[in-house]
CSV table of C-alpha atoms in Angstrom, one decimal:
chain,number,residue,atom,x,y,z
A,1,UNK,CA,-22.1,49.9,16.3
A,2,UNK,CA,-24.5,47.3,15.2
A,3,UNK,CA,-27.1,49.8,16.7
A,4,UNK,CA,-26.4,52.7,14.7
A,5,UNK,CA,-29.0,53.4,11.9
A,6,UNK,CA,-26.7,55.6,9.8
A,7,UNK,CA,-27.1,54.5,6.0
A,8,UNK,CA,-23.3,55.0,5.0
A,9,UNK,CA,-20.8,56.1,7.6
A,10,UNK,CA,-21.6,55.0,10.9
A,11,UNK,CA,-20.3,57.9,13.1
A,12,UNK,CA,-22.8,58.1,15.8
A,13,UNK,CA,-21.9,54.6,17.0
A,14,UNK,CA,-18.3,55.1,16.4
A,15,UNK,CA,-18.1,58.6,18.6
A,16,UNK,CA,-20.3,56.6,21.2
A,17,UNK,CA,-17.9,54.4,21.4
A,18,UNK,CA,-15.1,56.7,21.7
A,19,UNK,CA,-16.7,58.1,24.3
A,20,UNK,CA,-17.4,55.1,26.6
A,21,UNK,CA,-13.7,53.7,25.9
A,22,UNK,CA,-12.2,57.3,26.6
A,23,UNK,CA,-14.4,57.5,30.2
A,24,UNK,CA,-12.6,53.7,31.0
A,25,UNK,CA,-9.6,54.4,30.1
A,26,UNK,CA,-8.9,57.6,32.0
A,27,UNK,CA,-10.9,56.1,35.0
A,28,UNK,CA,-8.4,52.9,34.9
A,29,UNK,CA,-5.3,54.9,34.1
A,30,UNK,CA,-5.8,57.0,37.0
A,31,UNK,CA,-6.5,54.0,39.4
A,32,UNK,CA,-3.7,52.1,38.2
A,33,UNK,CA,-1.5,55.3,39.1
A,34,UNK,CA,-3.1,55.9,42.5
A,35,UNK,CA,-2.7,51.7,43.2
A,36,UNK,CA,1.1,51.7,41.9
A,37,UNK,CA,1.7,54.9,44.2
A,38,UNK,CA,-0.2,53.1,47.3
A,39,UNK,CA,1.8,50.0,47.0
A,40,UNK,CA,5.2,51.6,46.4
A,41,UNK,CA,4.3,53.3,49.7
A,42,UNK,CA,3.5,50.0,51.2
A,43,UNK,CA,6.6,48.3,50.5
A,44,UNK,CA,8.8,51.4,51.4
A,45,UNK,CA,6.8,51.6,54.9
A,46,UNK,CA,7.8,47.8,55.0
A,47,UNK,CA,11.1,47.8,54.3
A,48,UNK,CA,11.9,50.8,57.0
A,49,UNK,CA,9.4,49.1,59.6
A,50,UNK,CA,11.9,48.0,61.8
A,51,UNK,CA,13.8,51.5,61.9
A,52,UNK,CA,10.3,53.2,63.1
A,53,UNK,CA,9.8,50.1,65.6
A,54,UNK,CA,12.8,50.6,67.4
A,55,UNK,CA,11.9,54.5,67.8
A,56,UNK,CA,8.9,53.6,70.2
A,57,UNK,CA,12.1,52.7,73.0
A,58,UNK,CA,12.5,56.4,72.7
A,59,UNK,CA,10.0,59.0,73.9
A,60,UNK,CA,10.8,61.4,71.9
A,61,UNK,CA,10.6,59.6,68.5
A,62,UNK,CA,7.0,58.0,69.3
A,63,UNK,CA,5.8,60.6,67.0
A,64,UNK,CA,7.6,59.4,63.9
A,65,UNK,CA,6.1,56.1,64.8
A,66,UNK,CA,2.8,57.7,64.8
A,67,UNK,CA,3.5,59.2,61.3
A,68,UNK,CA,5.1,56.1,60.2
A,69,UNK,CA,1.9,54.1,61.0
A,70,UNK,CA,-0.5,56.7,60.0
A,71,UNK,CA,1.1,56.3,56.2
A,72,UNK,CA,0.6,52.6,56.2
A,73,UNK,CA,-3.0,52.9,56.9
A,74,UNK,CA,-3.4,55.6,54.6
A,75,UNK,CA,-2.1,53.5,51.8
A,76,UNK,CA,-4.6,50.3,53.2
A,77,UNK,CA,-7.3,52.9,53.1
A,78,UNK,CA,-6.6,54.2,49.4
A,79,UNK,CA,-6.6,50.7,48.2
A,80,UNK,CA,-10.1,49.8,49.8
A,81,UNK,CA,-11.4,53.4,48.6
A,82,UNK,CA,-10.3,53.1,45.3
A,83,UNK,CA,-12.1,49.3,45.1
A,84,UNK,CA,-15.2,50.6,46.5
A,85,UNK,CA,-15.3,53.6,43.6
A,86,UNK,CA,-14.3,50.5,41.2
A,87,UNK,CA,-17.0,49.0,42.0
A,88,UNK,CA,-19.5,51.8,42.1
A,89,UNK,CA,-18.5,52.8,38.7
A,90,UNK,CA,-18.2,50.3,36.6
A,91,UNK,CA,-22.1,48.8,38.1
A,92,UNK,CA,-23.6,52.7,37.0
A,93,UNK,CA,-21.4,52.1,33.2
A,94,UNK,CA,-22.7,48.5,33.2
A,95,UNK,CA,-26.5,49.8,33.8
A,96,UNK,CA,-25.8,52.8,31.4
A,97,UNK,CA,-24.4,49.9,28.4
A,98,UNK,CA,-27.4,47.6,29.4
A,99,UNK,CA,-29.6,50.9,28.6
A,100,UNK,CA,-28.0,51.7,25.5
A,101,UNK,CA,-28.2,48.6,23.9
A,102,UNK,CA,-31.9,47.9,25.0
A,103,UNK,CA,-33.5,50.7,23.7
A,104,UNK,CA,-30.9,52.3,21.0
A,105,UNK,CA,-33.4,52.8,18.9
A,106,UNK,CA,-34.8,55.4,20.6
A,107,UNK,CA,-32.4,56.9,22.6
A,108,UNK,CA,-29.3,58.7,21.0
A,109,UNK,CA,-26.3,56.9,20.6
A,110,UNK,CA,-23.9,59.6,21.2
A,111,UNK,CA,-25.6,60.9,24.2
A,112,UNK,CA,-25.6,57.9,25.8
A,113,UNK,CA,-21.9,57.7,25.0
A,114,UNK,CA,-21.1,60.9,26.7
A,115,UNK,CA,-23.0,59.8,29.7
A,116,UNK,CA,-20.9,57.0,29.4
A,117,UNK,CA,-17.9,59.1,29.2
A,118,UNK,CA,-18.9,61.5,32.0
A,119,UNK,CA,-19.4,58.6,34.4
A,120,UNK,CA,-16.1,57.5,33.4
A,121,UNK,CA,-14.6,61.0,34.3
A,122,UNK,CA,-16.4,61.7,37.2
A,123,UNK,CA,-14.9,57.6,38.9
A,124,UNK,CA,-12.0,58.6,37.6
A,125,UNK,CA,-12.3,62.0,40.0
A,126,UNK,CA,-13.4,60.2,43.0
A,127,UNK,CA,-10.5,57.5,42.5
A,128,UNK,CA,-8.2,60.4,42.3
A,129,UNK,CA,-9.5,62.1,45.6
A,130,UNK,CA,-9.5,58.7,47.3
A,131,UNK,CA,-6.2,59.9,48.3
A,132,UNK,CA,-7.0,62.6,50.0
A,133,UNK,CA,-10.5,61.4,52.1
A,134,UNK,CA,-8.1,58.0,52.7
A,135,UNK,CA,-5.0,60.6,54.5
A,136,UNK,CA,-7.7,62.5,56.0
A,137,UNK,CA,-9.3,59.4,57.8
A,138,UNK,CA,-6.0,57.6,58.7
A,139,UNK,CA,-5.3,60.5,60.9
């Protein structure tokens, strides 16, 4: 807010703000759902392994072994997806922040916010579809 050149209420910097806070918090509330659902998964799967073990001595149960293992590296998968979009994301707000600050005099605050919060949005979409390229690749 230090960079906005209003005169008395400094609402370009403030809905800026809003807007790069609102893009990480929606991008880290969806991860932290799509993590909590992976690892619940993880420690169900673990739990039941030795049920799903014991149906490979049966032919005709191999395939719920199959499924059984297919799940688990889903869930591995979701978890290495979802750090590689972490990743990704918060190195293209880091450059968009180290923009903003540089040169705020000339570029608008609040659309460098939005971009902000767009970036934000769009992470938080590609954490959320993790889930599906992750089930897709597992089998």
């Amino acid at each position: 807010m230090s960079k906005d050149t209003s005169k008395y209420v400094k609402t370009d910097g403030a809905i800026a703000s809003l807007l790069t806070y609102a893009g990480g918090i929606i991008a880290l509330l969806l991860t932290s759902i799509v993590y909590l659902a992976a690892e619940v998964t993880i420690k169900i799967l673990t739990i039941t392994a030795p049920l799903f073990i014991i149906c490979l001595s049966f032919g005709f149960l191999r395939q719920m072994f199959n499924s059984w293992l297919q799940l688990i590296f889903s869930s591995c998968f979701i978890f290495l997806f979802c750090g590689l979009a972490i990743k990704a994301g918060m190195t293209f707000l880091n450059g968009i922040l180290t923009i903003s600050i540089a040169n705020a005099d000339e570029l608008n605050l609040i659309s460098t916010g939005a971009q902000a919060g767009v970036a934000g949005a769009f992470m938080a979409w590609i954490i959320w579809q993790a889930k599906t390229y992750a089930s897709q690749l597992a089998g």
